[in-house]
mmCIF file of C-alpha atoms and ligand atoms in Angstrom:
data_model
loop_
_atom_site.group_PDB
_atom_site.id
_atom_site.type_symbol
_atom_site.label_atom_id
_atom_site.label_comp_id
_atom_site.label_asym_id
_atom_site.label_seq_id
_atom_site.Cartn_x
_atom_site.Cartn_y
_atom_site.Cartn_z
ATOM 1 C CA UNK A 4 176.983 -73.344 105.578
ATOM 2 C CA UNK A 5 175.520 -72.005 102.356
ATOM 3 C CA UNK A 6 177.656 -71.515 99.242
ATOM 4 C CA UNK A 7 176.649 -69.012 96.828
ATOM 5 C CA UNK A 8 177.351 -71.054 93.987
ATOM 6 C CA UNK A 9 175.188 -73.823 94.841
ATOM 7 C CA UNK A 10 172.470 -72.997 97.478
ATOM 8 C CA UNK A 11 170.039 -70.767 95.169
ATOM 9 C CA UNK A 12 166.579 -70.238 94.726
ATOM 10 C CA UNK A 13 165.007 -71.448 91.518
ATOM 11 C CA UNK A 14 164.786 -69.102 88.784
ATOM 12 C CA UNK A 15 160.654 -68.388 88.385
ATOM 13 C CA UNK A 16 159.357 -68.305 85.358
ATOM 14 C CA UNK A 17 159.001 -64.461 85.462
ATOM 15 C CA UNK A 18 162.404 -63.859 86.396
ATOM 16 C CA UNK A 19 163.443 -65.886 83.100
ATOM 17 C CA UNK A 20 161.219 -63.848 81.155
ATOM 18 C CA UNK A 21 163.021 -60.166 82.097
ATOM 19 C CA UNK A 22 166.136 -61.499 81.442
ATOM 20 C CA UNK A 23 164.860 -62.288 77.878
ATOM 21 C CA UNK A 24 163.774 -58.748 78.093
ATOM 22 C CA UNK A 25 166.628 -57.445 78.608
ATOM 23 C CA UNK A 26 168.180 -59.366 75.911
ATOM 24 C CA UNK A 27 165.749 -57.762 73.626
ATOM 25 C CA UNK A 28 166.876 -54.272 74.646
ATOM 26 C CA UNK A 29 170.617 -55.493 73.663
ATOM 27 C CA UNK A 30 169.767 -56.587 70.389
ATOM 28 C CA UNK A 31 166.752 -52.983 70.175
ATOM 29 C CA UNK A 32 164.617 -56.112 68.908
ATOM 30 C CA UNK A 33 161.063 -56.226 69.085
ATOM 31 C CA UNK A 34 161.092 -60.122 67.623
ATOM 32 C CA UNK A 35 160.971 -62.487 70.314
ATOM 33 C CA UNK A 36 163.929 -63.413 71.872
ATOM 34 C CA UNK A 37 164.186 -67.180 73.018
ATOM 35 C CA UNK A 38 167.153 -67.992 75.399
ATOM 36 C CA UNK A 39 168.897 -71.252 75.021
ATOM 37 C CA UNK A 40 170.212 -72.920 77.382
ATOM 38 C CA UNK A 41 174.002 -74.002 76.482
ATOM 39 C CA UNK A 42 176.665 -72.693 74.479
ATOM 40 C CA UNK A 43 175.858 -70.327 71.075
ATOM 41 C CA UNK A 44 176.348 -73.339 69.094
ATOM 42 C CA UNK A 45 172.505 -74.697 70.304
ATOM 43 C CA UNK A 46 170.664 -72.090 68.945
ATOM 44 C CA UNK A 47 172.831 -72.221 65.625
ATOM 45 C CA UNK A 48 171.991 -75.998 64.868
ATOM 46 C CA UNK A 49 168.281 -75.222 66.409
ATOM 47 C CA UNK A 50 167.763 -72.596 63.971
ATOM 48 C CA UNK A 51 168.976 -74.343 61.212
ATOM 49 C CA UNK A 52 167.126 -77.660 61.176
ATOM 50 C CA UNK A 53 164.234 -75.852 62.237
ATOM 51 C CA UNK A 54 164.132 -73.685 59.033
ATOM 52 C CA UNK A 55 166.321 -75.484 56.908
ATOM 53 C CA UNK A 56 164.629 -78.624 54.803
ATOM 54 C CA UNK A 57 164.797 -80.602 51.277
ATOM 55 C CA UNK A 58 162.724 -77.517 49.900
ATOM 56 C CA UNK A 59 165.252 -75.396 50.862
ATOM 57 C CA UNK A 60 167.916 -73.545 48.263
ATOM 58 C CA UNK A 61 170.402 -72.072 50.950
ATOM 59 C CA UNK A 62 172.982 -68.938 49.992
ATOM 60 C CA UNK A 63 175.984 -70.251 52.947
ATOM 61 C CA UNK A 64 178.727 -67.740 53.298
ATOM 62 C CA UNK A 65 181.612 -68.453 54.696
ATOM 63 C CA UNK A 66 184.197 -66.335 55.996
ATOM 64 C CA UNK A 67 185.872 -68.626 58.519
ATOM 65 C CA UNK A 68 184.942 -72.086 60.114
ATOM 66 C CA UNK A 69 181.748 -71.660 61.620
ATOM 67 C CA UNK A 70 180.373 -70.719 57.842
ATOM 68 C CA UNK A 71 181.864 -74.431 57.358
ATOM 69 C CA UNK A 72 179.572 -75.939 59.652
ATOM 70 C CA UNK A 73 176.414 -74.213 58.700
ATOM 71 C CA UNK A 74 177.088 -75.359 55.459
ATOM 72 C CA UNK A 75 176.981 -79.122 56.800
ATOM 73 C CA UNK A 76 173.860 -78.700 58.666
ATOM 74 C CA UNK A 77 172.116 -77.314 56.040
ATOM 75 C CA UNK A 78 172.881 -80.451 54.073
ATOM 76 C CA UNK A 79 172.500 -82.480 56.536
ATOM 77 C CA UNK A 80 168.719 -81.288 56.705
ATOM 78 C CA UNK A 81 168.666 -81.993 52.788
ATOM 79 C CA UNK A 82 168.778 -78.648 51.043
ATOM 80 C CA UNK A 83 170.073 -77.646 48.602
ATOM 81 C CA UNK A 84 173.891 -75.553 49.523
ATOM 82 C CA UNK A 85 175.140 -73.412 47.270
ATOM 83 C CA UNK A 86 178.438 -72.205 49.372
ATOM 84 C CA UNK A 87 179.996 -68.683 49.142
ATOM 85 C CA UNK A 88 182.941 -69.236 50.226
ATOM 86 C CA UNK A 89 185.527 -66.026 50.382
ATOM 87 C CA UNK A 90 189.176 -65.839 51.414
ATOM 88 C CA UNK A 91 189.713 -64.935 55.235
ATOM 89 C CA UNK A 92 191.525 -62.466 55.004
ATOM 90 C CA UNK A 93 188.628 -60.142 53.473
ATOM 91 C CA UNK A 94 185.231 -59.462 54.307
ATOM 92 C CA UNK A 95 182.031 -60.569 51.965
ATOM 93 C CA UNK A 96 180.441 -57.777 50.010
ATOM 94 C CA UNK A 97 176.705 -57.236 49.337
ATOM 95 C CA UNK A 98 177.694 -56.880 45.622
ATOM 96 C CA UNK A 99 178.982 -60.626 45.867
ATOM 97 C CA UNK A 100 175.597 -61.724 47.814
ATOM 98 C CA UNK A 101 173.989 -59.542 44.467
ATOM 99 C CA UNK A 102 175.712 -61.939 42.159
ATOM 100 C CA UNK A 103 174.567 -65.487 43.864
ATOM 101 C CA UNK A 104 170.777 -64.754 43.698
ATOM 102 C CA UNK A 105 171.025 -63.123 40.039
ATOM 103 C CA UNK A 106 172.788 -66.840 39.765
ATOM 104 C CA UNK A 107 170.292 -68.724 41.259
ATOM 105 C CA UNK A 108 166.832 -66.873 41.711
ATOM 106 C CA UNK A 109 165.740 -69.830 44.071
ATOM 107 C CA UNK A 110 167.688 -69.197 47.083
ATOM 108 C CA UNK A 111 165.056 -68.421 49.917
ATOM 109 C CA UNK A 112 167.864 -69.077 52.915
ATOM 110 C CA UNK A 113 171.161 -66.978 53.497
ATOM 111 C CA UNK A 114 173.891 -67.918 56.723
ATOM 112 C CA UNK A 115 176.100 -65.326 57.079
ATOM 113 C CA UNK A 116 178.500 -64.871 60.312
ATOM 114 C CA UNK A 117 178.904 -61.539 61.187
ATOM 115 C CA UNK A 118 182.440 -61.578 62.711
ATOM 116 C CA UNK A 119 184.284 -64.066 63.142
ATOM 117 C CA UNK A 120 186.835 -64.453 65.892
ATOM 118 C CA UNK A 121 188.523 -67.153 65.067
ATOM 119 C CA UNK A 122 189.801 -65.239 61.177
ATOM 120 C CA UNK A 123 189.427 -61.710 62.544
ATOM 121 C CA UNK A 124 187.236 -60.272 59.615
ATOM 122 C CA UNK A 125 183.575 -58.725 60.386
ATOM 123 C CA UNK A 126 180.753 -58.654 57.475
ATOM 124 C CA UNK A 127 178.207 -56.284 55.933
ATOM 125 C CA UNK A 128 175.209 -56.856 57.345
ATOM 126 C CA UNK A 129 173.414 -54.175 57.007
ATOM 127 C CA UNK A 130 174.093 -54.055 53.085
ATOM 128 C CA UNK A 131 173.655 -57.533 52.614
ATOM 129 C CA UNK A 132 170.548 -57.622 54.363
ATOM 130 C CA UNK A 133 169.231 -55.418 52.168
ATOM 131 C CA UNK A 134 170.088 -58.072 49.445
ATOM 132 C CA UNK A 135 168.412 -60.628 51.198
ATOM 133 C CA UNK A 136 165.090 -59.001 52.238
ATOM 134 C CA UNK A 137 164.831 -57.790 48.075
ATOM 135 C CA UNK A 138 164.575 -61.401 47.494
ATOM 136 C CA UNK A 139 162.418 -62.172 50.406
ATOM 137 C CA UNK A 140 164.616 -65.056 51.486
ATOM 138 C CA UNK A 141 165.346 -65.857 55.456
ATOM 139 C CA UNK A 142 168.219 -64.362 57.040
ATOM 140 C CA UNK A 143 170.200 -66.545 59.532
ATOM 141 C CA UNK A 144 173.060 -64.446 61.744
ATOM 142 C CA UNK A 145 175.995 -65.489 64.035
ATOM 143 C CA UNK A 146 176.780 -62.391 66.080
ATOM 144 C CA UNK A 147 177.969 -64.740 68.689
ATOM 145 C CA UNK A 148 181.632 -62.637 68.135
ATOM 146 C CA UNK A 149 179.653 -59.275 67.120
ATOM 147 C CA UNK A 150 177.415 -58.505 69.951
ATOM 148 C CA UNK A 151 179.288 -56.114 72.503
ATOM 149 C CA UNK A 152 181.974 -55.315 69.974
ATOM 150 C CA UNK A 153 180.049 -53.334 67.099
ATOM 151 C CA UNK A 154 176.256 -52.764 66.520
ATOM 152 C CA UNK A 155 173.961 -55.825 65.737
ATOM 153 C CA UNK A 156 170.474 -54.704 64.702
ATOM 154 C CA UNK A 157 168.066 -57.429 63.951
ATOM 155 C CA UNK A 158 165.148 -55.261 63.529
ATOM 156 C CA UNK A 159 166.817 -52.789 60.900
ATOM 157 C CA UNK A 160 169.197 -55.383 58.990
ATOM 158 C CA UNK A 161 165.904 -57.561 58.475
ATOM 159 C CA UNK A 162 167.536 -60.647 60.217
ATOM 160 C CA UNK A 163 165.521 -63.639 60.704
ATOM 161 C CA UNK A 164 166.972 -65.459 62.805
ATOM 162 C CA UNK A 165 169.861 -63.730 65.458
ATOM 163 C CA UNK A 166 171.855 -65.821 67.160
ATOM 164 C CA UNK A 167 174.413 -64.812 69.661
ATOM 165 C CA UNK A 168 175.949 -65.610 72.870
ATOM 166 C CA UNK A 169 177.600 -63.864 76.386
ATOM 167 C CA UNK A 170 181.118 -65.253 76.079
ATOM 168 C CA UNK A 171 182.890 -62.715 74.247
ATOM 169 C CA UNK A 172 181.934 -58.796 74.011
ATOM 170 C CA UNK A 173 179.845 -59.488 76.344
ATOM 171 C CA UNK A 174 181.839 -60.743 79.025
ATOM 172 C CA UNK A 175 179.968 -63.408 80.127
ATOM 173 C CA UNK A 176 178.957 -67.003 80.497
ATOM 174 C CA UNK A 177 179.754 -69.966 77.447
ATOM 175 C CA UNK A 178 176.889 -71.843 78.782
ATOM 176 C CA UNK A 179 173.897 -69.717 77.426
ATOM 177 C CA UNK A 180 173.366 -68.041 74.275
ATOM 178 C CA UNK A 181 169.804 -66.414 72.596
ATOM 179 C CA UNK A 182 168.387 -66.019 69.408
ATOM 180 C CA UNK A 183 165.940 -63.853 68.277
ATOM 181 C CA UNK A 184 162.649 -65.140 65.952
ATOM 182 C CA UNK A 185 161.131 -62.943 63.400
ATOM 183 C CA UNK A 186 157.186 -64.144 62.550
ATOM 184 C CA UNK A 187 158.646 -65.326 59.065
ATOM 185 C CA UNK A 188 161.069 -67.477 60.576
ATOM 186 C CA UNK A 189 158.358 -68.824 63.231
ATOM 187 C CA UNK A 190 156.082 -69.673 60.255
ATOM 188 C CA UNK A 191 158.812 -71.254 58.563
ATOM 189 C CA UNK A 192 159.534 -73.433 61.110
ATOM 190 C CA UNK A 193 155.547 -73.873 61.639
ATOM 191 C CA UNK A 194 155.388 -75.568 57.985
ATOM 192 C CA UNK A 195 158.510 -77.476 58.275
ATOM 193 C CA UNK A 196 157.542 -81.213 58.888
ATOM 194 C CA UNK A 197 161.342 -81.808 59.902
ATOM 195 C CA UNK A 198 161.898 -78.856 62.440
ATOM 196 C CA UNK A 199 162.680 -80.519 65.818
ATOM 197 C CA UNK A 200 159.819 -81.232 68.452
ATOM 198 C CA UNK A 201 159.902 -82.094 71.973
ATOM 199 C CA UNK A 202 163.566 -82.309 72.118
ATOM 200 C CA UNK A 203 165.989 -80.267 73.547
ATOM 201 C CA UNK A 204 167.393 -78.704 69.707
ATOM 202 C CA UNK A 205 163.615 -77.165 69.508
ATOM 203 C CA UNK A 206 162.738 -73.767 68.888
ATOM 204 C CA UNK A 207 159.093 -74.661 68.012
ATOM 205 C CA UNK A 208 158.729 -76.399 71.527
ATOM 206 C CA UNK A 209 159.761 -72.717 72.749
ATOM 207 C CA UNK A 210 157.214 -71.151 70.701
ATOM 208 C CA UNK A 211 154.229 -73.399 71.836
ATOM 209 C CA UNK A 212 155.057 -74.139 75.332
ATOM 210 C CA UNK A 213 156.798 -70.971 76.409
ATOM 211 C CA UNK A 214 155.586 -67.201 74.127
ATOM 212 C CA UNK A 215 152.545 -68.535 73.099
ATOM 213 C CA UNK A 216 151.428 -69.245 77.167
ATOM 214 C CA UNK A 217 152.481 -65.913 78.060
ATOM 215 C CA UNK A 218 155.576 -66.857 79.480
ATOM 216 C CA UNK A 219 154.531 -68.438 82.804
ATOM 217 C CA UNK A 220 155.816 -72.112 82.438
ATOM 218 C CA UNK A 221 159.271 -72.951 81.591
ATOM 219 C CA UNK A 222 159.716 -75.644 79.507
ATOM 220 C CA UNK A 223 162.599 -77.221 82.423
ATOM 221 C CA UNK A 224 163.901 -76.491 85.260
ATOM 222 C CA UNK A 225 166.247 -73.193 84.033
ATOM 223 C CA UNK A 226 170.449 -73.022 84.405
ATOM 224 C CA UNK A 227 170.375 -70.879 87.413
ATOM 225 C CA UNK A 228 174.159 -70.444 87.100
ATOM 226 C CA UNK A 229 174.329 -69.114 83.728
ATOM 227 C CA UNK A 230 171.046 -67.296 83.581
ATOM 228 C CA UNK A 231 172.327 -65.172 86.883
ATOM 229 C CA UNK A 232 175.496 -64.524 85.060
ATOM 230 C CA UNK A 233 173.695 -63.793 81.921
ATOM 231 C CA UNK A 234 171.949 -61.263 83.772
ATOM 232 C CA UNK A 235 175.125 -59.798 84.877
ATOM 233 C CA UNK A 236 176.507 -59.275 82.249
ATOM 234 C CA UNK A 237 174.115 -57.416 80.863
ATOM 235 C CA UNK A 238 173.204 -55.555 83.958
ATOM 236 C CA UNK A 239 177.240 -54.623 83.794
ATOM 237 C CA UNK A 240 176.599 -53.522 79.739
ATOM 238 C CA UNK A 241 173.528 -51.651 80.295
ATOM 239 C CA UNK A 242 175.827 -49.828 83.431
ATOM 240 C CA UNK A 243 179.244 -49.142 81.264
ATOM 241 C CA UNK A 244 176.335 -48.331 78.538
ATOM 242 C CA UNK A 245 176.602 -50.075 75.490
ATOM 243 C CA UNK A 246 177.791 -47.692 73.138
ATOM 244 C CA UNK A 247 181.134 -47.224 75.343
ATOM 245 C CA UNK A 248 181.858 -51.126 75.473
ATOM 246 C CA UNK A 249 181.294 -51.488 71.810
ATOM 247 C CA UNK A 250 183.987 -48.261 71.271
ATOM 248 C CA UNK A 251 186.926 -49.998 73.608
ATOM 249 C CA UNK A 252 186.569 -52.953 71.034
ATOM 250 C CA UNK A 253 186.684 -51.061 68.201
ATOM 251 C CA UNK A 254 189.545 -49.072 70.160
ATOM 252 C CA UNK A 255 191.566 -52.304 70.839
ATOM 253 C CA UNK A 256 191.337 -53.568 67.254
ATOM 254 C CA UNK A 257 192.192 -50.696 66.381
ATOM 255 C CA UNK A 258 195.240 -50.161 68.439
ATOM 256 C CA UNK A 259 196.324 -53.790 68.190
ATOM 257 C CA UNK A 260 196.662 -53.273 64.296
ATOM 258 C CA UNK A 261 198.462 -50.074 64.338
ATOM 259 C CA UNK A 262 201.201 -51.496 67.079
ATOM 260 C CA UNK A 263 201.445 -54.903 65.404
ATOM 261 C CA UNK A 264 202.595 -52.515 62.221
ATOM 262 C CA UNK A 265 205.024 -50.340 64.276
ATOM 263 C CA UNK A 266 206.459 -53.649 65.543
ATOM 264 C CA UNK A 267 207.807 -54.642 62.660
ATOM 265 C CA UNK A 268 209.711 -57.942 62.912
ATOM 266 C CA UNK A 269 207.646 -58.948 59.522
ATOM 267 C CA UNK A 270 204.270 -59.296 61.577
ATOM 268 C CA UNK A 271 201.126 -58.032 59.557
ATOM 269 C CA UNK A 272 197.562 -58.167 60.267
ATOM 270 C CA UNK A 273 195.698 -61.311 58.515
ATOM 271 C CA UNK A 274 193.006 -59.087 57.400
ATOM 272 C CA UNK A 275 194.357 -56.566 54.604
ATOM 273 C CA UNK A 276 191.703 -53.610 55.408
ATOM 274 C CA UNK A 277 191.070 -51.719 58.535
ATOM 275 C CA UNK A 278 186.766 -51.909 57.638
ATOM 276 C CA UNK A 279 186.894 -55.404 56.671
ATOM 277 C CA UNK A 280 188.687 -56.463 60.530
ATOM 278 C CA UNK A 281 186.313 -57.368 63.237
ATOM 279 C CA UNK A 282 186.609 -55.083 66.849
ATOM 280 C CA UNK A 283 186.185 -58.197 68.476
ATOM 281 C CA UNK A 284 189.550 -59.835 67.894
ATOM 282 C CA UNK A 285 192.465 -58.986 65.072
ATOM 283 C CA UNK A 286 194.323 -61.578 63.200
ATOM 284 C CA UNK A 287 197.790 -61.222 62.752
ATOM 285 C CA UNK A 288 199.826 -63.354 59.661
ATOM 286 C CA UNK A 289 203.305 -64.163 61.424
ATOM 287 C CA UNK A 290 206.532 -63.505 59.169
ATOM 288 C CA UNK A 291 208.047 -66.529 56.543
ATOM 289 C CA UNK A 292 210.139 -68.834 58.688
ATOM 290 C CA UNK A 293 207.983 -68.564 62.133
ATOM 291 C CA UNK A 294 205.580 -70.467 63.049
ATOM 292 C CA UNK A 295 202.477 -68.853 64.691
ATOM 293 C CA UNK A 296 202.089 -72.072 67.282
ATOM 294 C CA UNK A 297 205.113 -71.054 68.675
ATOM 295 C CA UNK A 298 205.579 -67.794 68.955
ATOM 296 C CA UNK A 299 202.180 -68.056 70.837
ATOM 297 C CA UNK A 300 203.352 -70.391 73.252
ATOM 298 C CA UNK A 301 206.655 -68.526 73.920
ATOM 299 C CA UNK A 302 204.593 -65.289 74.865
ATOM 300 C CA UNK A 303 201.930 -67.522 76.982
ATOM 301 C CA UNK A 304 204.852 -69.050 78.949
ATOM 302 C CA UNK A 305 206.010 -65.446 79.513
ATOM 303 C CA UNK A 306 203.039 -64.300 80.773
ATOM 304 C CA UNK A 307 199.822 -67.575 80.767
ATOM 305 C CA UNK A 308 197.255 -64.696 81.125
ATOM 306 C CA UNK A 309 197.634 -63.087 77.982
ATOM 307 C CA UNK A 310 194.821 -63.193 75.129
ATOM 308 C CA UNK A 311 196.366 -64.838 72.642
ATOM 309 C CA UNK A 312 196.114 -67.676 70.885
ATOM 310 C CA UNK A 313 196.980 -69.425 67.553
ATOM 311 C CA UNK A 314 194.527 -69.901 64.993
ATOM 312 C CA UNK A 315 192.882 -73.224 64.587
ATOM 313 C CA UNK A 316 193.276 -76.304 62.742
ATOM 314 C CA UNK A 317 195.802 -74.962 59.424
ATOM 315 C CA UNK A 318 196.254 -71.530 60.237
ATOM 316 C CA UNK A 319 198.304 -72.623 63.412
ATOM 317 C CA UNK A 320 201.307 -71.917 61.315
ATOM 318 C CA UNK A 321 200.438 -68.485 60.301
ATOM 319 C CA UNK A 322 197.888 -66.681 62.252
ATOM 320 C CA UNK A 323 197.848 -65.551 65.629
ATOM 321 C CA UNK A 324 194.458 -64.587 67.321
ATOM 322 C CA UNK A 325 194.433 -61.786 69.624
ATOM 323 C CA UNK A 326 191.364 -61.874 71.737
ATOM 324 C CA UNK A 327 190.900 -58.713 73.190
ATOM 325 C CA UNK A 328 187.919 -59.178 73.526
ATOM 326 C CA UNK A 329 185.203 -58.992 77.235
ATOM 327 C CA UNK A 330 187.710 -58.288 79.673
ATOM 328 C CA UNK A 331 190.406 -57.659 77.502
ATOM 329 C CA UNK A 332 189.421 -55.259 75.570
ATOM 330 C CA UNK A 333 191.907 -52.770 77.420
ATOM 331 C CA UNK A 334 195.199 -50.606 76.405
ATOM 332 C CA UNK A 335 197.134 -53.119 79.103
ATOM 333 C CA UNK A 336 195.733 -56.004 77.595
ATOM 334 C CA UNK A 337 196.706 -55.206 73.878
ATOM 335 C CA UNK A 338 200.212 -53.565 74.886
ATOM 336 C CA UNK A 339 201.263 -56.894 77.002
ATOM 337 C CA UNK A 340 200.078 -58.882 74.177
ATOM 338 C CA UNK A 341 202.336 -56.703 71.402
ATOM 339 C CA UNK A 342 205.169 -56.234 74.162
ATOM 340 C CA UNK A 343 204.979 -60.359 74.648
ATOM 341 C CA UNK A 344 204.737 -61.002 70.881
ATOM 342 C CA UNK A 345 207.800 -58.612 69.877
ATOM 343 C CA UNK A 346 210.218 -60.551 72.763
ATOM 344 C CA UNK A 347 208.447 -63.918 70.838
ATOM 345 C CA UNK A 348 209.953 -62.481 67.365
ATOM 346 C CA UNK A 349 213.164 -61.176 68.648
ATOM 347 C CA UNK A 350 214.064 -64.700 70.233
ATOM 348 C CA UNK A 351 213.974 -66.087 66.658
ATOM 349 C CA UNK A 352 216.494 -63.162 65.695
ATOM 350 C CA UNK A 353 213.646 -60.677 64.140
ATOM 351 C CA UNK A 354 213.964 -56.949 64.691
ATOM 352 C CA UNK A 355 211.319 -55.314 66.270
ATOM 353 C CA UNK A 356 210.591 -52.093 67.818
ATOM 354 C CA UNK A 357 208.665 -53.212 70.755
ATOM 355 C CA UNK A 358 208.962 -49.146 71.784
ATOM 356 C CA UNK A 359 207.325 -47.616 68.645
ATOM 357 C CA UNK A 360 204.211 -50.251 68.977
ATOM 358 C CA UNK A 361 203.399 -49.012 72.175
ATOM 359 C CA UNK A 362 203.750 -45.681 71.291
ATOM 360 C CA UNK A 363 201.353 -46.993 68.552
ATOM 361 C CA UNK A 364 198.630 -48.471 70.693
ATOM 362 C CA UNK A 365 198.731 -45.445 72.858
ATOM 363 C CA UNK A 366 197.824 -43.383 69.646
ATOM 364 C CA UNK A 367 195.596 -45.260 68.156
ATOM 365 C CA UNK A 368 193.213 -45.892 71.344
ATOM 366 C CA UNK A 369 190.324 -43.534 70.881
HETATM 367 C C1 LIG B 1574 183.007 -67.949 69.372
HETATM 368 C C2 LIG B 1574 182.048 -68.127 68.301
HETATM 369 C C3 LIG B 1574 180.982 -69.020 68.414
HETATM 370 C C4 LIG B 1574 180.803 -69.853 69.626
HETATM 371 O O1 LIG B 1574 181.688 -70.914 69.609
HETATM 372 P P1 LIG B 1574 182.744 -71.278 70.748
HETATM 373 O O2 LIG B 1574 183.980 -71.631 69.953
HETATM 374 O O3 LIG B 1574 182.180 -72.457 71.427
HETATM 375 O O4 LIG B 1574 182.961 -70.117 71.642
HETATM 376 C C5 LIG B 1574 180.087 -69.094 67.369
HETATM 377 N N1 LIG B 1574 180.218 -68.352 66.268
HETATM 378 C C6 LIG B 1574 181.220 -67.480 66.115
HETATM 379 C C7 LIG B 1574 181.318 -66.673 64.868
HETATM 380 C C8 LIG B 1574 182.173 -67.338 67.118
HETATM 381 O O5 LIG B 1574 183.188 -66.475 66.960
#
């Protein structure tokens, strides 16, 4: 008997190269567009120690945790770090990015997340890339969190290196994840004696053995499973169209802040302004005396399917994560998140108005 899971073809080489087409069309880049094969954070290290070396004066921002890792890599590949860091519950500004090369002239590396899912808040690019190209340094993205949910333009925002992956706006897989190349970022990599070769954290191998042949011999044998559902998921964005998946996240954020105010019960969202919150989750700072952990946990034993979560490592006590993101970036999923969180706040005697947040949502859903 054949099982659709585990009785397929092998993926040819050309079949490979139109789903990094398609890719390309996603991101409107003309760079080149290498997939990786495992979860988003591949490409990040890839891109980093490929790029990244003791010559190297890198500007890292960070705006949540992942900024926090870049930062180690980066050091790690013995540059030189100077580390923006900037409080989560705000955004970076280009003004800021302005200020750190006037400070040090030699930066010629910037790693900036986009939006970041884990503290809710959504950068600049555009502006900042601005910055960047002025100074001609390399530009190193995370939209892993931003692609689906807002735009994320490569081409125009004069990113070097794009990284993102299917597993949240998207809607997809966590076991495959792409990055796009500009020709400064391949030469970069070309004079870096330290970039990886012939291992699996190689971009460069990609370059030689893969674009440069024309795309007709595949460095491996390919993930079938997660290249098919790659493929799907974009086949299902390019069908809903783009623009309309990217408005129901901006939609749920939207609503999910607006209904967490009506609430009341002392909830607020983490991020203080509307532009500075990400579509692709929102952040909410739970009132003095709770304890986000568990308010979480009393609405997930409510209801286990619910897109919530609390926030990692510290902010467990005071931030709860509301992923409405792929799938649940629907009115039902953000009112049965609000509805679960106001019974979690009224069970530690808060008051809440679990009637005007719906009301709320329903008005704030464009
Ligand atoms: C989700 C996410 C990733 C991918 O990491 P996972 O936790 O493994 O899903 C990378 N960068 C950012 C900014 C993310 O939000």
């Amino acid at each position: 008997m054949t099982h659709p899971l585990l009785d397929l073809a092998p993926l040819s080489a050309a079949h490979f190269a139109s789903i990094e087409d398609r890719v390309a069309r996603l991101l409107r880049t003309e760079q080149d567009v290498v997939i990786t094969q495992g979860e988003a954070l591949l490409p990040l290290e890839g891109a980093i120690r490929a790029t990244a070396g003791p010559g190297t004066t890198a500007l890292n921002v960070i705006t949540g945790p992942y900024g926090q890792t870049f930062g180690d890599w980066l050091r790690d590949c013995g540059a030189t770090v100077i580390d923006l860091p900037v409080p989560f519950h705000t955004a970076v500004t280009a003004e800021q990015v302005r200020g750190a090369f006037a400070e040090h002239p030699e930066i010629d590396f910037v790693s900036l997340v986009h939006a970041e899912a884990a503290t809710g808040n959504t950068n600049p690019v555009a502006e900042i890339g601005e910055v960047v190209r002025a100074h001609g340094a390399l530009f190193y993205l995370d939209a892993v969190a931003s692609i689906g949910a807002e735009p994320v333009l490569p081409d125009a925002w004069g990113v070097d290196l794009c990284v993102i992956g299917a597993q949240k706006a998207m809607g997809g897989p966590a076991g495959v994840s792409a990055v796009s190349v500009s020709e400064r970022a391949w030469a970069r990599m070309a004079a870096n004696p330290r970039a990886p070769r012939r291992s699996y954290l190689s971009l460069l191998d990609w370059k030689e053995r893969w674009i440069d042949g024309g795309r007709k011999a595949l460095l491996h044998a390919p993930a079938q499973l997660e290249m098919l559902a790659l493929e799907a998921c974009v086949e299902r964005i390019e069908a809903v169209g783009l623009e309309e998946v990217m408005a129901r996240h901006a939609s749920a954020a939207a609503a999910t802040r607006a209904g967490a105010l009506a609430l009341g019960g002392g909830l607020e969202p983490y991020v203080r302004e509307a532009a500075d919150a990400a579509p692709v989750a929102t952040t909410l700072r739970v009132p003095s005396g709770t304890v986000a952990a568990d308010l979480v946990a009393r609405a997930l034993a409510a209801d286990p399917a619910l897109p919530l979560a609390a926030g990692g490592g510290a902010l467990a006590e005071e931030m709860i994560r509301v992923n409405h993101y792929g799938p649940d970036a629907t009115p039902g999923a953000v009112r049965a998140s609000l509805a679960a969180l106001g019974t979690a706040l009224a069970a530690e005697g808060l008051t809440v108005d679990v009637e005007a947040a719906l009301n709320a949502v329903e008005k704030a859903w464009r």
